[in-house]
GROMACS .gro file of C-alpha atoms in nm:
model
  511
    1MET     CA    1 -16.390  -8.098   0.129
    2ASP     CA    2 -16.704  -7.885   0.137
    3ASN     CA    3 -16.854  -7.761  -0.188
    4ALA     CA    4 -16.911  -7.409  -0.060
    5LYS     CA    5 -16.821  -7.114  -0.279
    6LYS     CA    6 -16.547  -6.861  -0.204
    7CYS     CA    7 -16.626  -6.563   0.018
    8LEU     CA    8 -16.451  -6.243   0.119
    9GLY     CA    9 -16.427  -6.094   0.465
   10ILE     CA   10 -16.303  -5.741   0.535
   11GLU     CA   11 -16.223  -5.587   0.870
   12PHE     CA   12 -16.133  -5.231   0.960
   13GLY     CA   13 -15.921  -5.309   1.263
   14SER     CA   14 -15.744  -5.068   1.494
   15THR     CA   15 -15.406  -5.110   1.325
   16ARG     CA   16 -15.482  -5.279   0.994
   17ILE     CA   17 -15.752  -5.290   0.731
   18LYS     CA   18 -15.756  -5.657   0.636
   19ALA     CA   19 -15.915  -5.865   0.361
   20VAL     CA   20 -15.932  -6.246   0.359
   21VAL     CA   21 -16.075  -6.481   0.096
   22ILE     CA   22 -16.179  -6.832   0.205
   23ASP     CA   23 -16.222  -7.124  -0.032
   24GLY     CA   24 -16.483  -7.397  -0.053
   25ALA     CA   25 -16.328  -7.575   0.246
   26PHE     CA   26 -16.346  -7.253   0.453
   27ARG     CA   27 -15.967  -7.210   0.450
   28PRO     CA   28 -15.801  -6.868   0.407
   29VAL     CA   29 -15.641  -6.868   0.060
   30GLN     CA   30 -15.580  -6.499  -0.013
   31SER     CA   31 -15.514  -6.202   0.212
   32GLY     CA   32 -15.423  -5.839   0.187
   33ASP     CA   33 -15.391  -5.553   0.431
   34TYR     CA   34 -15.317  -5.186   0.488
   35THR     CA   35 -15.166  -5.040   0.802
   36TRP     CA   36 -15.325  -4.735   0.958
   37ALA     CA   37 -15.349  -4.568   1.297
   38SER     CA   38 -15.584  -4.348   1.493
   39SER     CA   39 -15.490  -3.989   1.561
   40TYR     CA   40 -15.564  -3.775   1.865
   41GLU     CA   41 -15.725  -3.454   1.744
   42GLY     CA   42 -15.903  -3.197   1.955
   43GLY     CA   43 -15.921  -3.434   2.251
   44VAL     CA   44 -16.074  -3.715   2.042
   45TRP     CA   45 -15.929  -4.040   1.908
   46THR     CA   46 -16.033  -4.059   1.543
   47TYR     CA   47 -15.960  -4.211   1.201
   48SER     CA   48 -15.987  -4.046   0.860
   49LEU     CA   49 -16.276  -4.185   0.655
   50ASP     CA   50 -16.086  -4.092   0.337
   51GLU     CA   51 -15.802  -4.315   0.456
   52ALA     CA   52 -16.053  -4.591   0.526
   53TRP     CA   53 -16.135  -4.604   0.154
   54THR     CA   54 -15.772  -4.577   0.049
   55GLY     CA   55 -15.683  -4.859   0.286
   56LEU     CA   56 -15.969  -5.080   0.171
   57LYS     CA   57 -15.870  -5.048  -0.195
   58THR     CA   58 -15.506  -5.117  -0.103
   59ALA     CA   59 -15.599  -5.431   0.092
   60LEU     CA   60 -15.815  -5.555  -0.197
   61ASN     CA   61 -15.534  -5.490  -0.446
   62HIS     CA   62 -15.299  -5.696  -0.229
   63LEU     CA   63 -15.534  -5.994  -0.259
   64GLY     CA   64 -15.442  -6.041  -0.622
   65PRO     CA   65 -15.704  -6.154  -0.874
   66VAL     CA   66 -16.032  -6.251  -0.711
   67ASP     CA   67 -16.305  -6.435  -0.898
   68GLY     CA   68 -16.596  -6.659  -0.821
   69LEU     CA   69 -16.697  -6.485  -0.498
   70ALA     CA   70 -17.037  -6.585  -0.364
   71ALA     CA   71 -17.064  -6.316  -0.095
   72MET     CA   72 -16.865  -6.071   0.112
   73GLY     CA   73 -16.901  -5.889   0.440
   74ILE     CA   74 -16.774  -5.579   0.620
   75SER     CA   75 -16.664  -5.577   0.981
   76ALA     CA   76 -16.486  -5.318   1.190
   77MET     CA   77 -16.391  -5.215   1.539
   78MET     CA   78 -16.713  -5.191   1.738
   79HIS     CA   79 -16.878  -4.898   1.910
   80GLY     CA   80 -16.790  -4.535   1.861
   81TYR     CA   81 -16.988  -4.260   1.695
   82LEU     CA   82 -17.042  -4.160   1.334
   83ALA     CA   83 -17.315  -3.900   1.286
   84PHE     CA   84 -17.450  -3.799   0.944
   85ASP     CA   85 -17.712  -3.566   0.800
   86ARG     CA   86 -17.983  -3.677   0.553
   87ASP     CA   87 -17.735  -3.682   0.264
   88TRP     CA   88 -17.479  -3.884   0.462
   89ASN     CA   89 -17.245  -3.591   0.514
   90LEU     CA   90 -17.031  -3.644   0.825
   91LEU     CA   91 -17.133  -3.400   1.100
   92ALA     CA   92 -16.847  -3.457   1.348
   93PRO     CA   93 -16.513  -3.642   1.339
   94PHE     CA   94 -16.542  -4.019   1.389
   95ARG     CA   95 -16.519  -4.089   1.765
   96THR     CA   96 -16.369  -4.434   1.814
   97TRP     CA   97 -16.402  -4.695   2.089
   98GLN     CA   98 -16.073  -4.568   2.235
   99ASN     CA   99 -16.234  -4.251   2.369
  100THR     CA  100 -16.325  -4.223   2.737
  101ILE     CA  101 -16.502  -3.888   2.711
  102THR     CA  102 -16.861  -3.990   2.780
  103GLY     CA  103 -16.850  -4.063   3.152
  104PRO     CA  104 -17.146  -3.846   3.260
  105ALA     CA  105 -17.366  -3.974   2.976
  106ALA     CA  106 -17.278  -4.340   3.035
  107GLU     CA  107 -17.345  -4.311   3.408
  108GLU     CA  108 -17.681  -4.139   3.362
  109LEU     CA  109 -17.800  -4.382   3.094
  110THR     CA  110 -17.692  -4.684   3.299
  111ALA     CA  111 -17.906  -4.559   3.586
  112LEU     CA  112 -18.200  -4.476   3.356
  113PHE     CA  113 -18.198  -4.809   3.173
  114ARG     CA  114 -18.080  -5.024   3.466
  115PHE     CA  115 -17.849  -5.171   3.208
  116ASN     CA  116 -17.476  -5.107   3.177
  117ILE     CA  117 -17.399  -4.849   2.908
  118PRO     CA  118 -17.020  -4.837   2.858
  119GLN     CA  119 -16.851  -4.517   2.751
  120ARG     CA  120 -16.764  -4.669   2.412
  121TRP     CA  121 -17.125  -4.728   2.306
  122SER     CA  122 -17.277  -4.510   2.037
  123ILE     CA  123 -17.571  -4.407   2.254
  124ALA     CA  124 -17.332  -4.281   2.521
  125HIS     CA  125 -17.149  -4.071   2.261
  126LEU     CA  126 -17.477  -3.932   2.131
  127TYR     CA  127 -17.608  -3.840   2.474
  128GLN     CA  128 -17.274  -3.686   2.573
  129ALA     CA  129 -17.289  -3.470   2.261
  130ILE     CA  130 -17.638  -3.364   2.374
  131LEU     CA  131 -17.512  -3.285   2.726
  132ASN     CA  132 -17.225  -3.087   2.572
  133GLY     CA  133 -17.471  -2.882   2.367
  134GLU     CA  134 -17.293  -2.969   2.043
  135PRO     CA  135 -17.465  -2.791   1.752
  136HIS     CA  136 -17.442  -3.082   1.508
  137VAL     CA  137 -17.693  -3.292   1.705
  138LYS     CA  138 -17.998  -3.110   1.568
  139ASP     CA  139 -17.893  -3.203   1.212
  140ILE     CA  140 -17.853  -3.578   1.273
  141ALA     CA  141 -18.042  -3.811   1.041
  142HIS     CA  142 -17.829  -4.123   1.091
  143ILE     CA  143 -17.585  -4.254   1.347
  144THR     CA  144 -17.391  -4.572   1.286
  145THR     CA  145 -17.061  -4.751   1.336
  146LEU     CA  146 -16.764  -4.774   1.100
  147ALA     CA  147 -16.883  -5.111   0.966
  148GLY     CA  148 -17.233  -4.971   0.916
  149TYR     CA  149 -17.102  -4.665   0.732
  150VAL     CA  150 -16.891  -4.869   0.488
  151HIS     CA  151 -17.173  -5.121   0.432
  152HIS     CA  152 -17.420  -4.844   0.353
  153ALA     CA  153 -17.178  -4.675   0.114
  154LEU     CA  154 -17.134  -5.005  -0.074
  155THR     CA  155 -17.496  -5.121  -0.077
  156GLY     CA  156 -17.728  -4.831   0.007
  157VAL     CA  157 -17.864  -5.044   0.296
  158ASN     CA  158 -17.856  -4.877   0.638
  159ALA     CA  159 -17.841  -5.182   0.865
  160LEU     CA  160 -17.619  -5.367   1.109
  161GLY     CA  161 -17.582  -5.723   1.221
  162ILE     CA  162 -17.741  -5.765   1.562
  163GLY     CA  163 -17.409  -5.820   1.738
  164GLU     CA  164 -17.274  -5.490   1.605
  165ALA     CA  165 -17.605  -5.315   1.680
  166SER     CA  166 -17.584  -5.435   2.041
  167GLY     CA  167 -17.278  -5.210   2.083
  168MET     CA  168 -17.482  -4.908   1.978
  169PHE     CA  169 -17.797  -4.952   2.188
  170PRO     CA  170 -17.927  -5.233   2.415
  171ILE     CA  171 -18.093  -5.527   2.240
  172ASP     CA  172 -18.403  -5.712   2.353
  173SER     CA  173 -18.295  -6.075   2.299
  174ALA     CA  174 -18.658  -6.190   2.279
  175ALA     CA  175 -18.761  -5.935   2.016
  176LEU     CA  176 -18.421  -5.949   1.837
  177ASP     CA  177 -18.428  -5.572   1.800
  178TYR     CA  178 -18.344  -5.261   2.001
  179ASP     CA  179 -18.510  -5.262   2.342
  180ARG     CA  180 -18.835  -5.069   2.287
  181ALA     CA  181 -18.879  -4.963   2.650
  182MET     CA  182 -18.529  -4.816   2.658
  183LEU     CA  183 -18.586  -4.637   2.326
  184ASP     CA  184 -18.895  -4.475   2.480
  185LYS     CA  185 -18.703  -4.381   2.794
  186PHE     CA  186 -18.434  -4.212   2.587
  187ASP     CA  187 -18.687  -4.015   2.383
  188ALA     CA  188 -18.855  -3.901   2.706
  189LEU     CA  189 -18.517  -3.803   2.852
  190ILE     CA  190 -18.439  -3.562   2.567
  191ALA     CA  191 -18.797  -3.454   2.485
  192ASP     CA  192 -18.743  -3.100   2.610
  193ARG     CA  193 -18.445  -3.048   2.379
  194GLY     CA  194 -18.665  -3.004   2.074
  195TYR     CA  195 -18.470  -3.220   1.831
  196PRO     CA  196 -18.654  -3.311   1.508
  197TRP     CA  197 -18.574  -3.684   1.539
  198ARG     CA  198 -18.659  -3.980   1.758
  199ILE     CA  199 -18.387  -4.225   1.853
  200ARG     CA  200 -18.530  -4.524   1.663
  201ASP     CA  201 -18.542  -4.321   1.344
  202ILE     CA  202 -18.169  -4.245   1.341
  203LEU     CA  203 -18.042  -4.593   1.434
  204PRO     CA  204 -17.963  -4.854   1.164
  205ASP     CA  205 -18.198  -5.146   1.113
  206VAL     CA  206 -18.109  -5.472   1.290
  207LEU     CA  207 -18.039  -5.791   1.093
  208LEU     CA  208 -17.954  -6.146   1.198
  209ALA     CA  209 -17.672  -6.348   1.046
  210GLY     CA  210 -17.792  -6.497   0.718
  211GLU     CA  211 -18.053  -6.230   0.644
  212ASP     CA  212 -18.048  -6.024   0.324
  213ALA     CA  213 -17.831  -5.716   0.369
  214GLY     CA  214 -17.815  -5.592   0.011
  215ALA     CA  215 -17.559  -5.618  -0.268
  216LEU     CA  216 -17.276  -5.413  -0.412
  217THR     CA  217 -17.419  -5.122  -0.613
  218GLU     CA  218 -17.260  -4.941  -0.906
  219ALA     CA  219 -17.174  -4.653  -0.674
  220GLY     CA  220 -17.027  -4.898  -0.423
  221SER     CA  221 -16.818  -5.073  -0.686
  222ALA     CA  222 -16.688  -4.734  -0.802
  223LEU     CA  223 -16.575  -4.656  -0.445
  224LEU     CA  224 -16.366  -4.973  -0.466
  225GLY     CA  225 -16.215  -4.876  -0.799
  226GLY     CA  226 -16.410  -5.149  -0.976
  227LEU     CA  227 -16.215  -5.421  -0.794
  228LEU     CA  228 -16.536  -5.609  -0.705
  229SER     CA  229 -16.837  -5.674  -0.927
  230VAL     CA  230 -17.173  -5.504  -0.902
  231GLY     CA  231 -17.438  -5.734  -0.755
  232LEU     CA  232 -17.208  -5.922  -0.515
  233PRO     CA  233 -17.425  -6.001  -0.206
  234LEU     CA  234 -17.314  -5.867   0.132
  235ALA     CA  235 -17.377  -6.023   0.471
  236PRO     CA  236 -17.502  -5.807   0.759
  237PRO     CA  237 -17.204  -5.601   0.882
  238GLU     CA  238 -17.065  -5.714   1.217
  239GLY     CA  239 -16.817  -5.582   1.469
  240ASP     CA  240 -16.496  -5.746   1.580
  241ALA     CA  241 -16.681  -5.916   1.866
  242GLY     CA  242 -16.921  -6.099   1.635
  243THR     CA  243 -16.652  -6.194   1.386
  244GLY     CA  244 -16.435  -6.322   1.671
  245MET     CA  245 -16.716  -6.549   1.786
  246ALA     CA  246 -16.756  -6.686   1.433
  247ALA     CA  247 -16.381  -6.731   1.382
  248THR     CA  248 -16.352  -6.938   1.700
  249ASN     CA  249 -16.679  -7.134   1.677
  250SER     CA  250 -16.795  -6.962   1.997
  251VAL     CA  251 -17.161  -6.884   1.932
  252ALA     CA  252 -17.314  -7.155   2.152
  253PRO     CA  253 -17.391  -7.118   2.526
  254ARG     CA  254 -17.098  -7.199   2.759
  255THR     CA  255 -16.842  -7.116   2.491
  256GLY     CA  256 -16.615  -6.815   2.500
  257ASN     CA  257 -16.332  -6.650   2.313
  258VAL     CA  258 -16.065  -6.392   2.376
  259SER     CA  259 -15.968  -6.155   2.096
  260ALA     CA  260 -15.632  -5.991   2.157
  261GLY     CA  261 -15.471  -5.725   1.944
  262THR     CA  262 -15.464  -5.349   1.997
  263SER     CA  263 -15.751  -5.404   2.240
  264ILE     CA  264 -15.844  -5.723   2.421
  265PHE     CA  265 -16.188  -5.856   2.500
  266SER     CA  266 -16.355  -6.177   2.602
  267MET     CA  267 -16.698  -6.292   2.490
  268VAL     CA  268 -16.886  -6.558   2.687
  269VAL     CA  269 -17.226  -6.680   2.562
  270LEU     CA  270 -17.463  -6.690   2.859
  271GLU     CA  271 -17.714  -6.951   2.964
  272GLN     CA  272 -17.904  -6.709   3.189
  273PRO     CA  273 -17.902  -6.336   3.276
  274LEU     CA  274 -17.653  -6.196   3.525
  275SER     CA  275 -17.785  -6.125   3.874
  276ARG     CA  276 -17.712  -5.752   3.861
  277VAL     CA  277 -17.565  -5.470   3.654
  278TYR     CA  278 -17.185  -5.460   3.643
  279PRO     CA  279 -17.021  -5.145   3.503
  280GLU     CA  280 -16.723  -5.362   3.406
  281LEU     CA  281 -16.931  -5.598   3.188
  282ASP     CA  282 -17.106  -5.526   2.858
  283LEU     CA  283 -17.410  -5.726   2.760
  284VAL     CA  284 -17.412  -5.775   2.384
  285THR     CA  285 -17.521  -6.056   2.151
  286THR     CA  286 -17.396  -6.319   1.911
  287PRO     CA  287 -17.458  -6.258   1.538
  288THR     CA  288 -17.788  -6.444   1.585
  289GLY     CA  289 -17.900  -6.252   1.895
  290SER     CA  290 -17.807  -6.480   2.190
  291PRO     CA  291 -17.696  -6.288   2.503
  292VAL     CA  292 -17.322  -6.251   2.562
  293ALA     CA  293 -17.120  -6.109   2.849
  294MET     CA  294 -16.828  -5.905   2.721
  295VAL     CA  295 -16.523  -5.789   2.913
  296HIS     CA  296 -16.368  -5.518   2.696
  297CYS     CA  297 -16.029  -5.360   2.767
  298ASN     CA  298 -15.897  -5.072   2.560
  299ASN     CA  299 -15.531  -5.162   2.601
  300CYS     CA  300 -15.355  -5.477   2.488
  301THR     CA  301 -15.050  -5.495   2.260
  302GLY     CA  302 -15.004  -5.124   2.188
  303ASP     CA  303 -14.737  -5.068   2.454
  304MET     CA  304 -14.562  -5.394   2.364
  305ASN     CA  305 -14.551  -5.276   2.002
  306ALA     CA  306 -14.384  -4.953   2.112
  307TRP     CA  307 -14.120  -5.143   2.310
  308ALA     CA  308 -14.062  -5.381   2.019
  309SER     CA  309 -13.993  -5.078   1.803
  310VAL     CA  310 -13.738  -4.948   2.056
  311LEU     CA  311 -13.568  -5.289   2.071
  312ARG     CA  312 -13.556  -5.301   1.690
  313GLU     CA  313 -13.381  -4.963   1.697
  314THR     CA  314 -13.129  -5.111   1.940
  315VAL     CA  315 -13.052  -5.394   1.697
  316GLU     CA  316 -13.013  -5.143   1.413
  317LEU     CA  317 -12.783  -4.928   1.626
  318PHE     CA  318 -12.531  -5.212   1.610
  319GLY     CA  319 -12.573  -5.259   1.237
  320GLY     CA  320 -12.818  -5.547   1.254
  321SER     CA  321 -13.160  -5.597   1.105
  322VAL     CA  322 -13.455  -5.819   1.193
  323SER     CA  323 -13.787  -5.890   1.027
  324THR     CA  324 -14.103  -5.799   1.211
  325GLY     CA  325 -14.206  -6.163   1.239
  326ASP     CA  326 -13.872  -6.272   1.383
  327LEU     CA  327 -13.862  -5.974   1.618
  328TYR     CA  328 -14.192  -6.058   1.784
  329THR     CA  329 -14.130  -6.432   1.785
  330LYS     CA  330 -13.792  -6.395   1.957
  331LEU     CA  331 -13.920  -6.142   2.212
  332TYR     CA  332 -14.230  -6.348   2.296
  333GLU     CA  333 -14.027  -6.666   2.330
  334LYS     CA  334 -13.767  -6.490   2.547
  335SER     CA  335 -14.043  -6.406   2.794
  336LEU     CA  336 -14.086  -6.777   2.865
  337GLU     CA  337 -13.750  -6.764   3.046
  338GLY     CA  338 -13.890  -6.514   3.296
  339ASP     CA  339 -14.006  -6.591   3.649
  340PRO     CA  340 -14.373  -6.695   3.681
  341ASP     CA  341 -14.443  -6.370   3.871
  342CYS     CA  342 -14.215  -6.161   3.643
  343GLY     CA  343 -13.959  -6.124   3.921
  344GLY     CA  344 -14.152  -5.841   4.081
  345VAL     CA  345 -14.153  -5.627   3.764
  346LEU     CA  346 -14.484  -5.449   3.695
  347VAL     CA  347 -14.603  -5.303   3.365
  348TYR     CA  348 -14.912  -5.090   3.308
  349ASN     CA  349 -14.983  -5.084   2.934
  350TYR     CA  350 -15.243  -4.808   2.954
  351LEU     CA  351 -15.207  -4.594   2.644
  352ALA     CA  352 -15.576  -4.509   2.688
  353GLY     CA  353 -15.818  -4.521   2.978
  354GLU     CA  354 -15.980  -4.840   3.106
  355GLY     CA  355 -16.343  -4.881   3.210
  356VAL     CA  356 -16.274  -5.202   3.404
  357THR     CA  357 -16.029  -5.025   3.636
  358HIS     CA  358 -16.220  -4.695   3.622
  359LEU     CA  359 -15.953  -4.481   3.454
  360ASP     CA  360 -16.049  -4.220   3.195
  361GLU     CA  361 -15.689  -4.182   3.075
  362GLY     CA  362 -15.380  -4.396   3.078
  363ARG     CA  363 -15.006  -4.354   3.129
  364PRO     CA  364 -14.779  -4.647   3.028
  365LEU     CA  365 -14.558  -4.736   3.322
  366VAL     CA  366 -14.283  -4.979   3.418
  367VAL     CA  367 -14.266  -5.010   3.797
  368ARG     CA  368 -14.029  -5.220   4.010
  369ARG     CA  369 -13.885  -5.242   4.354
  370PRO     CA  370 -13.506  -5.208   4.394
  371ASP     CA  371 -13.487  -5.581   4.470
  372SER     CA  372 -13.696  -5.692   4.169
  373ARG     CA  373 -13.530  -5.929   3.922
  374PHE     CA  374 -13.518  -5.682   3.634
  375ASN     CA  375 -13.395  -5.855   3.320
  376LEU     CA  376 -13.517  -5.881   2.962
  377ALA     CA  377 -13.717  -6.201   3.014
  378ASN     CA  378 -13.901  -6.069   3.320
  379PHE     CA  379 -13.965  -5.733   3.153
  380LEU     CA  380 -14.112  -5.901   2.844
  381ARG     CA  381 -14.318  -6.142   3.053
  382ALA     CA  382 -14.456  -5.848   3.252
  383GLN     CA  383 -14.540  -5.675   2.924
  384LEU     CA  384 -14.735  -5.978   2.805
  385TYR     CA  385 -14.902  -6.032   3.142
  386SER     CA  386 -15.014  -5.669   3.132
  387THR     CA  387 -15.197  -5.730   2.802
  388MET     CA  388 -15.445  -5.957   2.985
  389THR     CA  389 -15.440  -5.848   3.351
  390THR     CA  390 -15.726  -5.600   3.320
  391LEU     CA  391 -15.924  -5.865   3.130
  392LYS     CA  392 -15.865  -6.104   3.421
  393ILE     CA  393 -16.014  -5.851   3.665
  394GLY     CA  394 -16.334  -5.847   3.457
  395MET     CA  395 -16.340  -6.224   3.406
  396ASP     CA  396 -16.333  -6.270   3.784
  397LEU     CA  397 -16.675  -6.103   3.795
  398LEU     CA  398 -16.813  -6.374   3.564
  399ALA     CA  399 -16.662  -6.638   3.790
  400ARG     CA  400 -16.840  -6.474   4.083
  401GLU     CA  401 -17.166  -6.508   3.885
  402GLN     CA  402 -17.087  -6.879   3.837
  403VAL     CA  403 -17.091  -6.842   3.458
  404ALA     CA  404 -16.987  -7.178   3.312
  405ILE     CA  405 -16.730  -7.186   3.030
  406ASP     CA  406 -16.668  -7.523   2.865
  407ARG     CA  407 -16.425  -7.390   2.606
  408LEU     CA  408 -16.218  -7.071   2.575
  409THR     CA  409 -16.056  -6.997   2.240
  410GLY     CA  410 -15.789  -6.737   2.174
  411HIS     CA  411 -15.742  -6.547   1.849
  412GLY     CA  412 -15.581  -6.231   1.720
  413GLY     CA  413 -15.227  -6.102   1.693
  414LEU     CA  414 -15.128  -6.185   2.052
  415PHE     CA  415 -15.160  -6.555   1.968
  416LYS     CA  416 -14.965  -6.556   1.640
  417THR     CA  417 -14.651  -6.675   1.819
  418PRO     CA  418 -14.732  -7.034   1.921
  419VAL     CA  419 -14.769  -7.123   2.290
  420VAL     CA  420 -14.670  -6.793   2.453
  421GLY     CA  421 -14.990  -6.584   2.469
  422GLN     CA  422 -15.195  -6.901   2.498
  423LYS     CA  423 -14.991  -7.021   2.798
  424TYR     CA  424 -15.026  -6.687   2.978
  425LEU     CA  425 -15.401  -6.661   2.910
  426ALA     CA  426 -15.452  -7.012   3.047
  427ALA     CA  427 -15.270  -6.903   3.364
  428ALA     CA  428 -15.470  -6.580   3.388
  429CYS     CA  429 -15.808  -6.750   3.350
  430SER     CA  430 -15.715  -7.078   3.524
  431ALA     CA  431 -15.878  -7.252   3.230
  432PRO     CA  432 -15.768  -7.446   2.921
  433VAL     CA  433 -15.721  -7.225   2.616
  434THR     CA  434 -15.748  -7.348   2.258
  435CYS     CA  435 -15.594  -7.184   1.953
  436MET     CA  436 -15.664  -7.292   1.596
  437GLU     CA  437 -15.443  -7.255   1.290
  438THR     CA  438 -15.646  -6.949   1.198
  439ALA     CA  439 -15.584  -6.786   1.541
  440GLY     CA  440 -15.396  -6.496   1.387
  441GLU     CA  441 -15.656  -6.429   1.116
  442GLY     CA  442 -15.919  -6.299   1.357
  443GLY     CA  443 -16.188  -6.064   1.233
  444PRO     CA  444 -16.165  -6.079   0.853
  445TYR     CA  445 -16.168  -6.460   0.864
  446GLY     CA  446 -16.472  -6.453   1.093
  447MET     CA  447 -16.647  -6.208   0.861
  448ALA     CA  448 -16.568  -6.433   0.564
  449LEU     CA  449 -16.733  -6.720   0.753
  450LEU     CA  450 -17.043  -6.509   0.817
  451ALA     CA  451 -17.052  -6.422   0.447
  452SER     CA  452 -17.018  -6.794   0.370
  453TYR     CA  453 -17.310  -6.868   0.601
  454GLN     CA  454 -17.506  -6.608   0.407
  455ALA     CA  455 -17.422  -6.773   0.074
  456ASN     CA  456 -17.388  -7.143   0.149
  457ARG     CA  457 -17.613  -7.239   0.440
  458ALA     CA  458 -17.872  -7.510   0.394
  459GLU     CA  459 -18.242  -7.437   0.446
  460GLY     CA  460 -18.304  -7.395   0.818
  461GLU     CA  461 -17.937  -7.445   0.908
  462THR     CA  462 -17.843  -7.243   1.217
  463LEU     CA  463 -17.516  -7.054   1.244
  464GLU     CA  464 -17.412  -7.283   1.530
  465ALA     CA  465 -17.477  -7.593   1.315
  466PHE     CA  466 -17.301  -7.439   1.014
  467LEU     CA  467 -16.987  -7.359   1.214
  468SER     CA  468 -16.974  -7.678   1.421
  469GLY     CA  469 -17.093  -7.922   1.156
  470ARG     CA  470 -16.924  -7.784   0.846
  471VAL     CA  471 -16.656  -7.525   0.911
  472PHE     CA  472 -16.492  -7.665   1.223
  473ALA     CA  473 -16.587  -8.033   1.195
  474GLY     CA  474 -16.276  -8.228   1.290
  475VAL     CA  475 -16.080  -7.911   1.371
  476THR     CA  476 -15.953  -7.931   1.728
  477GLY     CA  477 -15.664  -7.685   1.735
  478VAL     CA  478 -15.405  -7.690   2.011
  479THR     CA  479 -15.523  -7.674   2.372
  480LEU     CA  480 -15.298  -7.576   2.662
  481GLN     CA  481 -15.393  -7.652   3.021
  482PRO     CA  482 -15.299  -7.399   3.291
  483GLU     CA  483 -14.981  -7.490   3.478
  484ALA     CA  484 -14.989  -7.453   3.858
  485ALA     CA  485 -14.667  -7.250   3.874
  486ASP     CA  486 -14.794  -7.009   3.607
  487VAL     CA  487 -15.133  -6.968   3.777
  488ASP     CA  488 -14.965  -6.894   4.110
  489GLY     CA  489 -14.720  -6.653   3.946
  490PHE     CA  490 -14.990  -6.469   3.756
  491ASN     CA  491 -15.198  -6.432   4.072
  492ARG     CA  492 -14.901  -6.282   4.256
  493PHE     CA  493 -14.846  -6.044   3.965
  494LEU     CA  494 -15.219  -5.958   3.973
  495ALA     CA  495 -15.213  -5.879   4.345
  496ARG     CA  496 -14.922  -5.636   4.296
  497TYR     CA  497 -15.092  -5.494   3.987
  498LYS     CA  498 -15.412  -5.413   4.176
  499ALA     CA  499 -15.216  -5.256   4.463
  500GLY     CA  500 -15.012  -5.048   4.218
  501LEU     CA  501 -15.314  -4.902   4.039
  502THR     CA  502 -15.278  -4.614   4.283
  503VAL     CA  503 -14.949  -4.532   4.110
  504GLU     CA  504 -15.120  -4.540   3.770
  505ARG     CA  505 -15.395  -4.306   3.892
  506ASP     CA  506 -15.135  -4.070   4.038
  507ALA     CA  507 -14.946  -4.072   3.708
  508VAL     CA  508 -15.261  -3.974   3.518
  509GLU     CA  509 -15.318  -3.692   3.766
  510ALA     CA  510 -14.959  -3.567   3.767
  511LEU     CA  511 -14.854  -3.617   3.403
   0.00000   0.00000   0.00000
């Protein structure tokens, strides 16, 4: 057992605000959560910041008594747009990663920078607000992400971990800071607008994992209802991509992970730059600044969750009841009885648009031919295939670039039921997939590990050495190899899926 001290990780996820405490052996020993959801208001997907604080206090209360903490850290869904004036008053509703409303800005910035700027990124949201002529832009003093906002409110420090910062504005991996040439290009682009700020002045500072990011202030402790003590050190805030890399020991070159919940994304640490710009691939960084190729898909389990709710209603209609855990376990396991190609049944799980398939909006669809084998197992298997099909389209671009992946690790809610999601991901990627006991913990566990690195690392110890040598030493998890029948079936499903995207596009146009 390690002699490390306890640490707390918090994540503002898409569906839950979660808190996890890890002990001296880096095992989760306490957890608490709060369920919340985005709302669609005025054409924008958003969350209430008041609810963020209510949810955080609720999650902390659910932990039970917490003492002896050495450090904590804040993580949240990456990207999006939070704009504040000098006194940190919110100037516009929080625009989340789910929004696909920045197409013109993202396209223009990608061409200007010769670097892919996805619609989700903060700089795309800012420039789109400029193109829209939105009056709040002139009053901006700070823009940040949800993790950055909460961290600043707790500590007074306006900074982000480098992985989270890389989803706001491109990072120069040599300088370990925002790319100076691109900052200058952006300032030149908007020079004639007459704004009283320069882009570097309104972005948070960039910190590496392990660097000082401040401590809980009296004002911050008061925001938490006094549940945590003044002076508790905080690690640099990271996004769900960075925490996923930490939680799966995937910060070294040739390692990768897939995080699957409301959204799904893969992160692969690169050995060398890609040969060209791909609009389907984000280039971000690990929490220590190494380059990472990211395939991000907005849609994952959201449609499956909706169908699970309908099927629960069906059980209740006949006087039955089922726990949430049993409901998902039974449904996931039933899918294993389906045909490898889902019997010809197609599902598009697009509650929102998808950058990888170039759709600004989504319409959930179930599509089948009259001769398809439509039964519960095939329907559920198609649902679960659909959670990772768009990801597969993006991963194929990395294969084309001959990006080597020695190990792919799955984590997040999709992998809570043993075998099922892991088996399908192995088929989709034609690669072995490993899941650890902590696969369902995801972001808050990864943030707790980054806080532990902050508090417990040895002098000169790298994050890679800390994770491999101390946290995950002797931890192998369960690895599933792809099965030939599943790979063939998934590829047949994928071929039909690509052909049927015309139907999805028509549905967006017509409905």
